[in-house]
Coordinates of C-alpha atoms and ligand atoms in Angstrom, one line a residue:
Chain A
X980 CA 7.4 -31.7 28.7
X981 CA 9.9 -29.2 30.0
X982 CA 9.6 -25.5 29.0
X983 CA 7.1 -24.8 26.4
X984 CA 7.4 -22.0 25.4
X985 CA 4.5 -18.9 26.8
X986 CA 2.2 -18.3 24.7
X987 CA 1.3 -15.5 23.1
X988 CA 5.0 -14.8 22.0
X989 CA 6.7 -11.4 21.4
X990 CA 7.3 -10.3 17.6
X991 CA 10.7 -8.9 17.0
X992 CA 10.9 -5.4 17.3
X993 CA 13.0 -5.2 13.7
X994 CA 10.0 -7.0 12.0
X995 CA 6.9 -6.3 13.4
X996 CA 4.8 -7.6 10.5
X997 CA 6.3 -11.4 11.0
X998 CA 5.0 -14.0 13.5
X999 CA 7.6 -14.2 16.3
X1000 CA 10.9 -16.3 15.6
X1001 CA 9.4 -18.6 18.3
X1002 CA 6.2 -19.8 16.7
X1003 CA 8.5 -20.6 13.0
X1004 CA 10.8 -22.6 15.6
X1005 CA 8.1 -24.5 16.6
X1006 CA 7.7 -28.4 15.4
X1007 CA 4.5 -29.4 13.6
X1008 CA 2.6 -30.3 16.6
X1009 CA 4.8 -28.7 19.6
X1010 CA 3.2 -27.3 22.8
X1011 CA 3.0 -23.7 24.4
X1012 CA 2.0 -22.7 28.0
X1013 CA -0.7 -19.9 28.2
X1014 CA -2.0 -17.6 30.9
X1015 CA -3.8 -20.4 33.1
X1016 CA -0.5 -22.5 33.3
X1017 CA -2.0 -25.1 31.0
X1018 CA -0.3 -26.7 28.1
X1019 CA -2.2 -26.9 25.2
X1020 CA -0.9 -28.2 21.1
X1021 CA 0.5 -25.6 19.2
X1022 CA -0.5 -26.4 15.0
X1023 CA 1.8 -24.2 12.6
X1024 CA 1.3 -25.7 9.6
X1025 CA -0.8 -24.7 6.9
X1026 CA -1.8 -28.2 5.4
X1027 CA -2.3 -29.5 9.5
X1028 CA -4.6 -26.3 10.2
X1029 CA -6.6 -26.8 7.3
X1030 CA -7.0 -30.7 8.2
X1031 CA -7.8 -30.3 11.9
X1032 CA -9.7 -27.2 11.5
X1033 CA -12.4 -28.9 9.4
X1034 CA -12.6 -31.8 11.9
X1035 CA -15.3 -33.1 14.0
X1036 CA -13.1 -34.2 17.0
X1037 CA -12.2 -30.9 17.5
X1038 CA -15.0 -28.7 19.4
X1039 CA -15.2 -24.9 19.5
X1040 CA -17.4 -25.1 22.7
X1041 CA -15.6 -22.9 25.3
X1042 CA -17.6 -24.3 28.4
X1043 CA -15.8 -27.9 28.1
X1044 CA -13.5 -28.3 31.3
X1045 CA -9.9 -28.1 29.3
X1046 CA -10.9 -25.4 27.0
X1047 CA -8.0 -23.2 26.5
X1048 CA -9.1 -20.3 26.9
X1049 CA -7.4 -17.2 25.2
X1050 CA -7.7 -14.4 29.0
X1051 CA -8.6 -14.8 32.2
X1052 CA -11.4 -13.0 31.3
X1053 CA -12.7 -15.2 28.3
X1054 CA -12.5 -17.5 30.5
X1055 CA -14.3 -16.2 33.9
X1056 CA -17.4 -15.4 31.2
X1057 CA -17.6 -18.2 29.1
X1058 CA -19.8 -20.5 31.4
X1059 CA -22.5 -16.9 31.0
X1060 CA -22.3 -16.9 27.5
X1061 CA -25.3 -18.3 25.3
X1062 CA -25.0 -20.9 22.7
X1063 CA -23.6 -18.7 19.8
X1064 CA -21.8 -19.4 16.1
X1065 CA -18.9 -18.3 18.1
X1066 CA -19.1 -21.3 20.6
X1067 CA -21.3 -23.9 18.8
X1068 CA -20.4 -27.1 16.6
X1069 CA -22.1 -28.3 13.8
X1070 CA -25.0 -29.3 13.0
X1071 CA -26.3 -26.4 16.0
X1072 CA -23.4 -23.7 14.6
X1073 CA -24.5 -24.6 10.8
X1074 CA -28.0 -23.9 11.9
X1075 CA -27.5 -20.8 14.1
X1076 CA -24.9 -19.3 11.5
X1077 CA -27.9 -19.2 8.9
X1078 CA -30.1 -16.7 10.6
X1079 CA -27.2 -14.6 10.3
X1080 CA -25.4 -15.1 7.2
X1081 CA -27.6 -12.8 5.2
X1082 CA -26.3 -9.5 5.7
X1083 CA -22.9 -10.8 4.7
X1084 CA -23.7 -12.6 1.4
X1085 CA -21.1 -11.6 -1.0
X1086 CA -24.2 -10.1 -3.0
X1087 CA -25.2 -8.0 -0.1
X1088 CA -22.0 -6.4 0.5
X1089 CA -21.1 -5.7 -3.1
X1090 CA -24.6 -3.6 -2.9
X1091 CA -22.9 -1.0 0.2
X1092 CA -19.4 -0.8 -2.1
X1093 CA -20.7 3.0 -3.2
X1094 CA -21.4 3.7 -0.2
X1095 CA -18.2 2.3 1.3
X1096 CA -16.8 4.4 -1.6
X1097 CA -18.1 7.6 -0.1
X1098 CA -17.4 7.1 3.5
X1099 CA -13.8 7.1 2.4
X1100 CA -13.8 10.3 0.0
X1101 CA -15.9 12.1 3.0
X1102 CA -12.8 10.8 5.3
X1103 CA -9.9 12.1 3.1
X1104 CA -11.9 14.8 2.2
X1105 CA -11.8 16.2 6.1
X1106 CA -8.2 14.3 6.5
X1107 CA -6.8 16.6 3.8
X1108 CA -8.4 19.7 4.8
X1109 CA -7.2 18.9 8.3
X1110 CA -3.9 19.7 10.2
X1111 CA -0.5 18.0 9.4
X1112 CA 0.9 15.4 10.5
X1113 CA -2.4 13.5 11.2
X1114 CA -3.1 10.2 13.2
X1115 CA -4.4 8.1 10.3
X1116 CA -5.9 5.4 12.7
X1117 CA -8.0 8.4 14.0
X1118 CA -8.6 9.7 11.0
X1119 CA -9.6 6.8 9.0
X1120 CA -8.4 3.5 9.8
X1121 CA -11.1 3.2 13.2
X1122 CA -13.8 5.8 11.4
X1123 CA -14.5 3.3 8.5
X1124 CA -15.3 0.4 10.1
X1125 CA -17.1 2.0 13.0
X1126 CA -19.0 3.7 10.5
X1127 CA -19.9 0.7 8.1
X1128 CA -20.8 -1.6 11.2
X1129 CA -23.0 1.3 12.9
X1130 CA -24.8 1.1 8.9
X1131 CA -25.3 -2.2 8.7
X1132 CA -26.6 -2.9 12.8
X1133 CA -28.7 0.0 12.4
X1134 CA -27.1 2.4 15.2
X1135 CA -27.4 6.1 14.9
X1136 CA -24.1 7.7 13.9
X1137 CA -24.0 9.9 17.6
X1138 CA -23.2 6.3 19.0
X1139 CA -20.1 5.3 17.2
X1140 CA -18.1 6.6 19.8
X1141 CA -19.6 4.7 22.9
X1142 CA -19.3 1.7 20.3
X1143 CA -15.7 1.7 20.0
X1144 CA -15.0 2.5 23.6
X1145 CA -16.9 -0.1 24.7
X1146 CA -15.7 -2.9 22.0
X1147 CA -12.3 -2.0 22.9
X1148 CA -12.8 -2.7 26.4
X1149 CA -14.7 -5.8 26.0
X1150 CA -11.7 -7.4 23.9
X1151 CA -9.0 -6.3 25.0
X1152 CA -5.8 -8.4 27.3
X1153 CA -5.1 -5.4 29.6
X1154 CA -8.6 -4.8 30.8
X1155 CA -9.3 -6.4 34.0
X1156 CA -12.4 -9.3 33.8
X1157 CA -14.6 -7.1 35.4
X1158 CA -14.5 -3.7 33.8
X1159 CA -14.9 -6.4 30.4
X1160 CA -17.6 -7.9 32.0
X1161 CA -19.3 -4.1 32.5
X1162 CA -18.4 -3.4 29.0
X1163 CA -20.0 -6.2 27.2
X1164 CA -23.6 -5.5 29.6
X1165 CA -23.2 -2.1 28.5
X1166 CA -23.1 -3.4 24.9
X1167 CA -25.6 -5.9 25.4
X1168 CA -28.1 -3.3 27.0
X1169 CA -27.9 -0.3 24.1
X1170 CA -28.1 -3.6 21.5
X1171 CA -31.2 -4.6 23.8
X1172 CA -32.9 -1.6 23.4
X1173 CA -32.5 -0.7 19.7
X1174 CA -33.5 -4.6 18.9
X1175 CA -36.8 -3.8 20.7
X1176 CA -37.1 -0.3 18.6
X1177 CA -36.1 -2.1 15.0
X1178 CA -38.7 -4.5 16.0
X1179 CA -41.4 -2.2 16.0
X1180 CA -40.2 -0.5 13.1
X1181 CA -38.1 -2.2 10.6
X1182 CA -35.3 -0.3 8.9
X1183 CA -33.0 -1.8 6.3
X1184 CA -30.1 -3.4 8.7
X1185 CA -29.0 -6.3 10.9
X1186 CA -30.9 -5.7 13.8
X1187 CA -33.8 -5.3 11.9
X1188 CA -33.2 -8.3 10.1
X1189 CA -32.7 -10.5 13.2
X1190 CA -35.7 -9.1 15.1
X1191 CA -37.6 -10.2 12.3
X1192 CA -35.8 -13.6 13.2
X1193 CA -36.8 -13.2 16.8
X1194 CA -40.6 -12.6 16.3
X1195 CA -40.5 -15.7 14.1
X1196 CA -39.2 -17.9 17.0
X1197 CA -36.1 -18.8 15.0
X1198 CA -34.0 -17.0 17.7
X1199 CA -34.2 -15.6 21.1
X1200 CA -33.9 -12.0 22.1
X1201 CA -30.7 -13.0 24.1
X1202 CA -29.4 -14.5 20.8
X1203 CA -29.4 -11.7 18.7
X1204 CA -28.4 -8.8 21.3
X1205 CA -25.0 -11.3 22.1
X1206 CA -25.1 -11.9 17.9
X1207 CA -25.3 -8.0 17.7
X1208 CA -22.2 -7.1 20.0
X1209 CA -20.2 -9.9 18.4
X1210 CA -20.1 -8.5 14.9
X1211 CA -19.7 -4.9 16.5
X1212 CA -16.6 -6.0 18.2
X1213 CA -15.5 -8.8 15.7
X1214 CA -15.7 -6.0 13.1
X1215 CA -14.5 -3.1 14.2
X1216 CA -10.8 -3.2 15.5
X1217 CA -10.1 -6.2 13.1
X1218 CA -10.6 -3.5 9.5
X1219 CA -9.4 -0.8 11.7
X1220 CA -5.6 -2.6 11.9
X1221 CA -5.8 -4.0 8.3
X1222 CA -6.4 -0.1 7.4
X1223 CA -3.8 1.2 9.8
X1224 CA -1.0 -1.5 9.4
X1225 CA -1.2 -2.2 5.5
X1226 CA -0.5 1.5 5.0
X1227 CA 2.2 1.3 7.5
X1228 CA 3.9 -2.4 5.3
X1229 CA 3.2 -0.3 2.1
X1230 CA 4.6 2.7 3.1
X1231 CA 7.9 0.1 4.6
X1232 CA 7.9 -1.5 1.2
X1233 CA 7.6 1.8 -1.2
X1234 CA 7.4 -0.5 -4.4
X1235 CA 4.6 -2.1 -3.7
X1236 CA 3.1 0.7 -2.7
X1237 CA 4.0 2.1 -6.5
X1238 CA 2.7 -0.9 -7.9
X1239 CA -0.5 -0.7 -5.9
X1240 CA -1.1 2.8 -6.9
X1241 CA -0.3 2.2 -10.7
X1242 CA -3.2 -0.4 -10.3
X1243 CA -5.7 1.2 -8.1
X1244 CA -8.1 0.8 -10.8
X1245 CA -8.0 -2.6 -11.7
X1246 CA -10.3 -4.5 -9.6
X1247 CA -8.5 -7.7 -9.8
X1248 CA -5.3 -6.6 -9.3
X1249 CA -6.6 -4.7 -5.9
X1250 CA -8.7 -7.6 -4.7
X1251 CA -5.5 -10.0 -4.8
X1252 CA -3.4 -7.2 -2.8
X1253 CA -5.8 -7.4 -0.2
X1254 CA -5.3 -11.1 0.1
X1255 CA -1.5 -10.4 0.2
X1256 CA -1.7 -7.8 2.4
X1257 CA -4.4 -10.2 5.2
X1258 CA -1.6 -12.7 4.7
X1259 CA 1.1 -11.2 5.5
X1260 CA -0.4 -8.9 8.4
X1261 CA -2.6 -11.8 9.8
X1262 CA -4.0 -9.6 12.3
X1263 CA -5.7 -11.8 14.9
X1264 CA -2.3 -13.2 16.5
X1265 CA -3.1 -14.7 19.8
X1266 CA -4.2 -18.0 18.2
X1267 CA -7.8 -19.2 17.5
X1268 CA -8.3 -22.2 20.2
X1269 CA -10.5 -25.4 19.8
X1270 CA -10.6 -28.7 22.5
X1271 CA -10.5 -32.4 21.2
X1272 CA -13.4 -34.4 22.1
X1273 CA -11.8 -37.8 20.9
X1274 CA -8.6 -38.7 20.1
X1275 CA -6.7 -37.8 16.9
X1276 CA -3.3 -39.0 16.0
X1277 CA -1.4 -36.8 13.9
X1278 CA 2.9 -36.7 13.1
X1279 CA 3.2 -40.1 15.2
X1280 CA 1.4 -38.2 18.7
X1281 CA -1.9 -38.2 19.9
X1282 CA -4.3 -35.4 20.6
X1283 CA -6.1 -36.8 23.6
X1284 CA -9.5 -36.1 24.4
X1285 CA -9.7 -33.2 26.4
X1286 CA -6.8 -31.5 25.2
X1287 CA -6.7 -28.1 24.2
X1288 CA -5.6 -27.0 21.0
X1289 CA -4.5 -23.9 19.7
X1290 CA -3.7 -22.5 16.1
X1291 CA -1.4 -19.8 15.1
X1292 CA -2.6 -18.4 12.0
X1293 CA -0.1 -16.3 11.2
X1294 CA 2.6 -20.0 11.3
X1295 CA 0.5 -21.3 8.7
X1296 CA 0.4 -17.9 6.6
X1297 CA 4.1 -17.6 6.9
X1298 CA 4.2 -21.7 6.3
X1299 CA 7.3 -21.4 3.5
X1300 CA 5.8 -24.8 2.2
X1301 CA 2.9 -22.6 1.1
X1302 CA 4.3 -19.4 0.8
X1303 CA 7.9 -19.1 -0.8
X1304 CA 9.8 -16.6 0.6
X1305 CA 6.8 -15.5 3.4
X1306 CA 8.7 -12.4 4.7
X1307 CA 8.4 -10.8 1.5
X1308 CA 5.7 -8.6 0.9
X1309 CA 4.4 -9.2 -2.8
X1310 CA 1.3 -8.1 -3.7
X1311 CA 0.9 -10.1 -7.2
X1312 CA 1.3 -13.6 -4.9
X1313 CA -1.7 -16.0 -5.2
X1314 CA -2.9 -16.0 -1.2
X1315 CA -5.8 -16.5 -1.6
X1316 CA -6.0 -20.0 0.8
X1317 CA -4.4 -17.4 3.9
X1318 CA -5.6 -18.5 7.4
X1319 CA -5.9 -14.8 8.0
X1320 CA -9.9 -15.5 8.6
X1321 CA -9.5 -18.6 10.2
X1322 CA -10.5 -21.9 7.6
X1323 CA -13.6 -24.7 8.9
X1324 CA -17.1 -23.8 9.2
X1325 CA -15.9 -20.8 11.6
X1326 CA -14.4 -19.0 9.2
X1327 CA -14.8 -15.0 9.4
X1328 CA -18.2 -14.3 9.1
X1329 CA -17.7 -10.9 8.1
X1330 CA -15.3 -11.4 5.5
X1331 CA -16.5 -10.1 1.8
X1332 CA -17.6 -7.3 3.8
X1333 CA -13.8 -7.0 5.4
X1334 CA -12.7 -7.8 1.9
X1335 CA -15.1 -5.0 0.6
X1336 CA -13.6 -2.0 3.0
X1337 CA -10.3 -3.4 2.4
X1338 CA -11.0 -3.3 -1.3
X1339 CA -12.1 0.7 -1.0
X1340 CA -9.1 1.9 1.1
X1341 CA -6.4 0.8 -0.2
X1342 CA -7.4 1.8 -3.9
X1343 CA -8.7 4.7 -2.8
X1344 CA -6.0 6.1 -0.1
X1345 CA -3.0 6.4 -2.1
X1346 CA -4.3 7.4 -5.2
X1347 CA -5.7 10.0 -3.6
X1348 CA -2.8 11.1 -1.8
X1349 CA 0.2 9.9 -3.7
X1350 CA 2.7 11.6 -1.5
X1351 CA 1.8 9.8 1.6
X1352 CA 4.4 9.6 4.3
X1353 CA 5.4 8.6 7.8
X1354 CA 5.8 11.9 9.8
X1355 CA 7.8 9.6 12.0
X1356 CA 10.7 7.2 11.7
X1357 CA 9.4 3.8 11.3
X1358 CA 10.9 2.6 14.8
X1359 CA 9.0 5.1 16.4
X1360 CA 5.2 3.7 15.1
X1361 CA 3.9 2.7 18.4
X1362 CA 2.2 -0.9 18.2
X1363 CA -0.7 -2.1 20.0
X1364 CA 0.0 -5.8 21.1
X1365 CA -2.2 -6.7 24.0
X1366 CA -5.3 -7.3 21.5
X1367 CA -7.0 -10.3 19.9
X1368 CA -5.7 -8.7 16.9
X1369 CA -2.6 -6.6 16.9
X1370 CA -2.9 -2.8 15.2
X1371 CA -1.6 0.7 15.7
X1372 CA -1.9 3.3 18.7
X1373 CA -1.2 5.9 16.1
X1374 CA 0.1 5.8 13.0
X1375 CA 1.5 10.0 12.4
X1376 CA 1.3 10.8 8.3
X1377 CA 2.1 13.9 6.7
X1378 CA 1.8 14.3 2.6
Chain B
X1104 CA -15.7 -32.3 -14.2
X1105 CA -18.9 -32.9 -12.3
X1106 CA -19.5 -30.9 -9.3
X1107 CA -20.9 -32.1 -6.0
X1108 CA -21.8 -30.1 -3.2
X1109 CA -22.9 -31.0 0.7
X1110 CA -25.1 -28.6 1.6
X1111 CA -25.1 -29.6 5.0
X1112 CA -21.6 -28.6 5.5
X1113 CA -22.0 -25.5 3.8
X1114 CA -20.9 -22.3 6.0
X1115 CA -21.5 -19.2 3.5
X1116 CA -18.7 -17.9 3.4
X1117 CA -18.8 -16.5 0.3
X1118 CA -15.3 -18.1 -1.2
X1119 CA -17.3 -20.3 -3.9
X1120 CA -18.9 -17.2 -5.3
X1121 CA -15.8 -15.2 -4.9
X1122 CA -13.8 -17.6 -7.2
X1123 CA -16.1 -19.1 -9.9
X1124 CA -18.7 -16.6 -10.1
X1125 CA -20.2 -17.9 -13.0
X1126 CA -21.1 -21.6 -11.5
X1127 CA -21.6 -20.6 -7.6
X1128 CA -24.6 -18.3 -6.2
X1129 CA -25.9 -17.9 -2.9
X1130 CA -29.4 -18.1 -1.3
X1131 CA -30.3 -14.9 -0.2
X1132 CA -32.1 -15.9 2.9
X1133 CA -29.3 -17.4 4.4
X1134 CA -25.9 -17.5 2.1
X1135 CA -26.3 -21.6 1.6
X1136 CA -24.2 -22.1 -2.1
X1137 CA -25.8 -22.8 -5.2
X1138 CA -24.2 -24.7 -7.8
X1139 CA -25.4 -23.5 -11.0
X1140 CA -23.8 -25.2 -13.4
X1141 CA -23.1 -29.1 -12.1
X1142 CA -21.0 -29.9 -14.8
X1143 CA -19.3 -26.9 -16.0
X1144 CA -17.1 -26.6 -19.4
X1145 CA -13.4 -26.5 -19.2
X1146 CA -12.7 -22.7 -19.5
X1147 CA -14.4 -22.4 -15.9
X1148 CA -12.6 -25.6 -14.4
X1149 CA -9.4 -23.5 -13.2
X1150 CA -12.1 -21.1 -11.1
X1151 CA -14.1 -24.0 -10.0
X1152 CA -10.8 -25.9 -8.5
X1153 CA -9.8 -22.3 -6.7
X1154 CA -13.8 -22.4 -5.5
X1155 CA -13.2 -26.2 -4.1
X1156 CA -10.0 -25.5 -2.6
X1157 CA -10.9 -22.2 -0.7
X1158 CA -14.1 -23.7 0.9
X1159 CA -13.5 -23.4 4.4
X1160 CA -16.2 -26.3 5.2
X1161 CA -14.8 -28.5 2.3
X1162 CA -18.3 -28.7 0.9
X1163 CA -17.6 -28.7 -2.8
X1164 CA -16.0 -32.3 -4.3
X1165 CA -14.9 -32.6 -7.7
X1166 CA -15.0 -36.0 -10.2
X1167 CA -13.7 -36.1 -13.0
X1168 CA -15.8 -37.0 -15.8
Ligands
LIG1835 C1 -9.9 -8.0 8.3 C2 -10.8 -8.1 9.1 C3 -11.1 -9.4 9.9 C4 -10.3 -10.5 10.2 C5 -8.8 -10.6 10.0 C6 -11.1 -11.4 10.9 C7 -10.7 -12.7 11.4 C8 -11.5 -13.6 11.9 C9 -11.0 -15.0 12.3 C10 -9.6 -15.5 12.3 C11 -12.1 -15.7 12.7 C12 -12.2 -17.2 13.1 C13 -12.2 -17.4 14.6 C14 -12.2 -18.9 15.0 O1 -12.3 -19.8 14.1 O2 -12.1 -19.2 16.2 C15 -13.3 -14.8 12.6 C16 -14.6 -15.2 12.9 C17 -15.6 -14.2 12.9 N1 -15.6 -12.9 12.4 FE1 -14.0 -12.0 11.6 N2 -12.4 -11.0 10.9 C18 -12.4 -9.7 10.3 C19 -13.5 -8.9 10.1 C20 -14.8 -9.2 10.5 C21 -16.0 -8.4 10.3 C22 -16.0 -7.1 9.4 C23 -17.0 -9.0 10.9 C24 -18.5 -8.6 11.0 C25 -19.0 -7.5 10.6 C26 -16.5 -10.2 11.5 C27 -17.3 -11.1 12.2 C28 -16.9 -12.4 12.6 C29 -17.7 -13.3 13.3 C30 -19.1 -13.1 13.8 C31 -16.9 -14.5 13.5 C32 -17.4 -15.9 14.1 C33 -17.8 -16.8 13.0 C34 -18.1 -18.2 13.5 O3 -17.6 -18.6 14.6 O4 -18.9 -19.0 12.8 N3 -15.2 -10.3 11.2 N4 -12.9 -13.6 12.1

């Protein structure tokens, strides 16, 4: 197998939005070469994904020799990290992924919409009040989130800032293993000690929730501190982008960004322009990664036992077999089947909640501030690659 | 159209609820589906194929009456 391709692959500057040419190149079951020299499948496809994703030979358990891993990092912690939804097959993930799935419920997160509501207003309150230009990822596309997730954990407000530091750290390609390693005990340790404090004194959040969880023997304490710090960092730079970069594709595709605003107070009409607009960002683009534990034959080749196997989600959202015409941007599209949480029993936990913030900004954002513009030339947006999600450094608005 | 749903597989994530409101719930202590109408009339059958189709754990199977 000569020269597959590296993996993750560079986007093209012109089109930032689209998966790289390379990935669309690829054949329905092709191979890439990642950071450890390995070779694991590459699936594209939208009708494969779904398929494989569902099925039982394929594992999601990262300490499997073969396992192919996403960093060097991942990989140097994975043998330290407990059995979690985020490394657990059925039936133990199906069972570990109900003491969590409560705060989620679709129910649940419809109930913190108002509240949502008013972290935004509070935002562009101070936003327009504020200097211009303005850095709307500082602004509001990482305040948001950070503020929603340090709600629902339970965190006092004074911490968001060592949150996002730290989550940034912990996730990131450029850090080095061990400065991650010191970022997620850092985590771990604050998460540790405001567990023990909720369990002496239930509140109304997360942490409360799974210390209740804890004292019933349904979970250990390790389990929900590791729980805790993954929905901190699965949640916060992930709403942060889809903030940051759908205003950036709106403000690049001017009537849709018309249309949006024109229906900003239509429910429906906002709810499917958030599935657009997850489908044709589909943020987390370094490929979610599973390893076959028997073989499975599929196009004529067989998966061996052993092999890794890695998805592009954004190849299967930009699958033209699905999605006529992918590269446009069209917010009255039916996407609702997008990749852009992942499909199987892993699916995004935290996705009515995503949906729900998603929901709030962009009907709230430019309605409220109908002359929104770029302060710089489009070119000049500075990206942030290196992540398990891509996003912005910056994103400079005027209005 | 009769509905029938593996509760076993079911990851709740929300989507059945999401779609056809009116025939999908979820448990509140842990998100698991509930189908509340098993054999729901036509004018909900459109939703209830979106609801089958956007389970990530394929769960929900429909026969036809
Ligand atoms: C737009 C925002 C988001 C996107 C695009 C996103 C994307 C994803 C994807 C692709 C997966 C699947 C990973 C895999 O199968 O290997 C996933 C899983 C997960 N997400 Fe999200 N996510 C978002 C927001 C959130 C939020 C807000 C939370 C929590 C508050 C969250 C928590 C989780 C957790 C805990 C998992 C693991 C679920 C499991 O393995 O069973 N995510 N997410």
């Amino acid at each position: 197998m000569p020269g597959a391709p590296y993996y993750p692959m560079q986007r093209e500057a012109r089109c930032p939005f689209a998966p790289a040419p390379a990935v669309r190149d690829m054949p329905p079951l092709g191979r890439v070469r990642i950071w450890d020299g390995s070779e694991p499948w590459f699936i594209t496809r939208h009708a494969d994904q779904r398929a494989l994703l569902n099925d039982p030979r394929l594992s999601i358990d990262e300490k499997r020799p073969g396992y192919p891993h996403m960093t060097r990092s991942r990989a140097a912690m994975a043998p330290h990290i407990p059995e979690l939804i985020t490394n657990t097959d059925p039936p133990q993930h199906t069972r570990l992924r109900r003491t969590v799935n409560a705060p989620f419920l679709v129910k649940r997160v419809e109930l913190l919409r108002p509240r949502i509501q008013e972290i935004l207003d509070s935002l562009i309150d101070d936003l327009l009040a504020g200097p211009k230009p303005a850095d709307l990822v500082q602004t509001i596309g990482l305040p948001v989130p950070t503020l929603v997730i340090t709600r629902i954990l339970g965190a006092p407000y004074e911490d968001h800032e060592f949150f996002q530091a730290a989550s940034h750290r912990a996730i990131s390609h450029d850090t080095d293993p061990e400065d991650a390693a010191r970022s997620s005990r850092e985590l771990g340790e604050y998460l540790g000690a405001l567990l023990v404090k909720r369990m002496a004194e239930p509140a109304d959040d997360v942490l409360s929730e799974m210390g209740a969880r804890v004292k019933a023997g349904e979970m250990t304490h390790a389990e929900a501190v590791t729980m805790g710090a993954a929905i901190l960092i699965a949640g916060h730079e992930t709403s942060a982008s889809m903030i940051s970069l759908g205003t950036l594709a709106l403000l690049h595709n001017p009537g849709q960004l018309a249309l949006l605003r024109d229906n900003s107070d239509d429910p429906k009409f906002v709810a499917g322009a958030v599935e657009e607009l997850l489908r044709y960002l589909t943020i987390v683009h370094s490929g979610i990664r599973r390893i076959a534990i028997e073989d499975i034959e599929l196009h004529g080749t067989t998966i061996r036992a052993g092999d890794g196997v890695v998805f592009d989600l954004a190849g299967a959202n930009y699958d033209p077999a699905e999605y006529p015409e992918p590269d446009r941007l069209d917010l009255t599209r039916r996407a609702r089947s997008h990749h852009a949480f992942g499909f199987g029993p892993h699916q995004c936990l935290g996705q009515s909640l995503a949906r729900v913030e998603l929901q709030v900004a962009y009907s709230t954002l430019y309605r409220r501030i109908p002359t929104l513009a770029l302060a710089v030339p489009f070119e000049e947006v500075p990206f942030a690659m290196d992540g398990v999600a891509y996003g912005l450094k910056s994103l400079p608005v005027t209005w | 159209m009769r509905i029938e749903f593996d509760e076993r597989k079911c990851v709740a994530a929300g989507q059945c609820v999401m779609a056809a409101p009116d025939v999908f719930d979820q448990r509140d202590v842990d998100g698991v589906a509930i189908v509340l109408d098993r054999e729901p009339g036509p004018e909900h059958h459109d939703a209830v194929r979106d609801a089958a189709a956007a389970c990530p754990a394929a769960a929900i199977r429909l026969v036809q009456a």
